[in-house]
């Protein structure tokens, strides 16, 4: 407490009274429960599992080619197959992304098809 001399006389100043709102806010906070794994981690796990499965498949293909070819063995055909698969997936993705989303755009596309 601090002592203060004023024209009204000697008296001690106490703590300021807290407002009702601040007292409500001070109440117990709801504790968020942490889940074992976040969605990002779960998505990454799925991605990693997919990548591992693809790698296993590719390793089997490479091993089969190596065994069948004897001494001559080239990865060019596997690389070409992978490149064409990537292009196919990109084309499928672009086809989805380039679709008109607004109703007016979709109707215009239909009108153009009818003409």
Short mmCIF file of C-alpha atoms in Angstrom, two decimals:
data_model
loop_
_atom_site.label_atom_id
_atom_site.label_comp_id
_atom_site.label_asym_id
_atom_site.label_seq_id
_atom_site.Cartn_x
_atom_site.Cartn_y
_atom_site.Cartn_z
CA UNK A 1 0.00 0.00 0.00
CA UNK A 2 1.18 3.49 -0.69
CA UNK A 3 0.58 6.41 1.58
CA UNK A 4 -0.56 9.64 0.00
CA UNK A 5 -1.13 13.09 1.54
CA UNK A 6 -3.82 15.10 -0.16
CA UNK A 7 -5.96 18.11 0.67
CA UNK A 8 -8.67 15.78 1.91
CA UNK A 9 -6.37 14.25 4.50
CA UNK A 10 -4.25 11.17 5.11
CA UNK A 11 -5.59 7.89 3.85
CA UNK A 12 -4.19 4.76 2.22
CA UNK A 13 -5.03 3.82 -1.34
CA UNK A 14 -6.15 0.23 -1.82
CA UNK A 15 -6.13 -1.93 -4.91
CA UNK A 16 -8.53 -0.94 -7.67
CA UNK A 17 -11.61 -3.09 -7.86
CA UNK A 18 -11.66 -5.41 -10.85
CA UNK A 19 -14.52 -5.18 -13.30
CA UNK A 20 -16.92 -8.07 -13.72
CA UNK A 21 -15.73 -8.69 -17.28
CA UNK A 22 -12.10 -9.12 -16.30
CA UNK A 23 -13.08 -11.45 -13.47
CA UNK A 24 -15.06 -13.61 -15.90
CA UNK A 25 -12.12 -13.74 -18.30
CA UNK A 26 -9.82 -14.79 -15.51
CA UNK A 27 -11.91 -17.92 -14.91
CA UNK A 28 -10.58 -21.34 -15.81
CA UNK A 29 -9.59 -21.62 -19.43
CA UNK A 30 -10.75 -24.61 -21.42
CA UNK A 31 -7.71 -26.72 -22.06
CA UNK A 32 -7.43 -27.95 -25.63
CA UNK A 33 -6.79 -31.62 -25.85
CA UNK A 34 -3.87 -32.45 -28.06
CA UNK A 35 -4.43 -35.27 -30.47
CA UNK A 36 -1.75 -37.84 -30.93
CA UNK A 37 -0.97 -36.77 -34.51
CA UNK A 38 -1.86 -33.68 -36.48
CA UNK A 39 -3.48 -33.83 -39.91
CA UNK A 40 -0.28 -32.67 -41.59
CA UNK A 41 1.63 -35.58 -40.11
CA UNK A 42 -1.14 -38.01 -41.09
CA UNK A 43 -1.13 -36.67 -44.67
CA UNK A 44 2.65 -36.97 -44.78
CA UNK A 45 2.44 -40.54 -43.53
CA UNK A 46 -0.02 -41.39 -46.30
CA UNK A 47 2.26 -39.71 -48.84
CA UNK A 48 5.30 -41.58 -47.54
CA UNK A 49 3.43 -44.90 -47.64
CA UNK A 50 2.35 -44.23 -51.24
CA UNK A 51 5.89 -43.30 -52.24
CA UNK A 52 7.27 -46.47 -50.66
CA UNK A 53 4.71 -48.60 -52.51
CA UNK A 54 5.61 -46.95 -55.82
CA UNK A 55 9.33 -47.43 -55.13
CA UNK A 56 8.80 -51.13 -54.35
CA UNK A 57 6.89 -51.59 -57.60
CA UNK A 58 9.63 -49.80 -59.55
CA UNK A 59 12.33 -51.89 -57.87
CA UNK A 60 10.50 -55.07 -58.87
CA UNK A 61 10.29 -53.87 -62.48
CA UNK A 62 13.97 -52.98 -62.54
CA UNK A 63 14.99 -56.28 -60.95
CA UNK A 64 12.86 -58.26 -63.42
CA UNK A 65 14.38 -56.41 -66.38
CA UNK A 66 17.88 -56.92 -65.00
CA UNK A 67 17.33 -60.66 -64.65
CA UNK A 68 15.69 -61.07 -68.05
CA UNK A 69 18.16 -58.98 -70.04
CA UNK A 70 21.26 -60.86 -68.96
CA UNK A 71 24.11 -58.37 -69.22
CA UNK A 72 22.50 -55.58 -71.28
CA UNK A 73 20.33 -53.48 -69.04
CA UNK A 74 19.12 -49.92 -69.61
CA UNK A 75 16.85 -47.77 -67.46
CA UNK A 76 15.78 -45.60 -70.38
CA UNK A 77 12.47 -47.40 -71.00
CA UNK A 78 11.54 -47.17 -67.30
CA UNK A 79 12.43 -43.46 -67.29
CA UNK A 80 10.26 -42.91 -70.38
CA UNK A 81 7.36 -44.76 -68.80
CA UNK A 82 7.67 -42.63 -65.66
CA UNK A 83 7.82 -39.45 -67.72
CA UNK A 84 4.68 -40.37 -69.69
CA UNK A 85 2.86 -41.26 -66.45
CA UNK A 86 3.79 -37.86 -65.00
CA UNK A 87 2.50 -36.12 -68.12
CA UNK A 88 -0.74 -38.10 -67.94
CA UNK A 89 -1.29 -37.13 -64.30
CA UNK A 90 -0.53 -33.46 -65.05
CA UNK A 91 -3.04 -33.50 -67.91
CA UNK A 92 -5.70 -35.02 -65.62
CA UNK A 93 -4.98 -32.39 -62.95
CA UNK A 94 -5.12 -29.52 -65.47
CA UNK A 95 -8.40 -30.86 -66.84
CA UNK A 96 -9.91 -30.67 -63.34
CA UNK A 97 -8.46 -27.26 -62.55
CA UNK A 98 -9.42 -25.59 -65.83
CA UNK A 99 -13.11 -26.44 -65.55
CA UNK A 100 -15.37 -23.39 -65.22
CA UNK A 101 -16.55 -22.99 -61.64
CA UNK A 102 -19.21 -20.29 -61.95
CA UNK A 103 -22.68 -21.15 -63.19
CA UNK A 104 -22.54 -18.49 -65.91
CA UNK A 105 -19.24 -19.87 -67.22
CA UNK A 106 -20.61 -23.43 -67.27
CA UNK A 107 -23.72 -22.30 -69.15
CA UNK A 108 -21.58 -20.46 -71.69
CA UNK A 109 -19.60 -23.65 -72.28
CA UNK A 110 -22.85 -25.57 -72.87
CA UNK A 111 -24.09 -22.90 -75.30
CA UNK A 112 -20.83 -23.06 -77.23
CA UNK A 113 -21.17 -26.86 -77.51
CA UNK A 114 -24.72 -26.52 -78.87
CA UNK A 115 -23.72 -24.01 -81.57
#
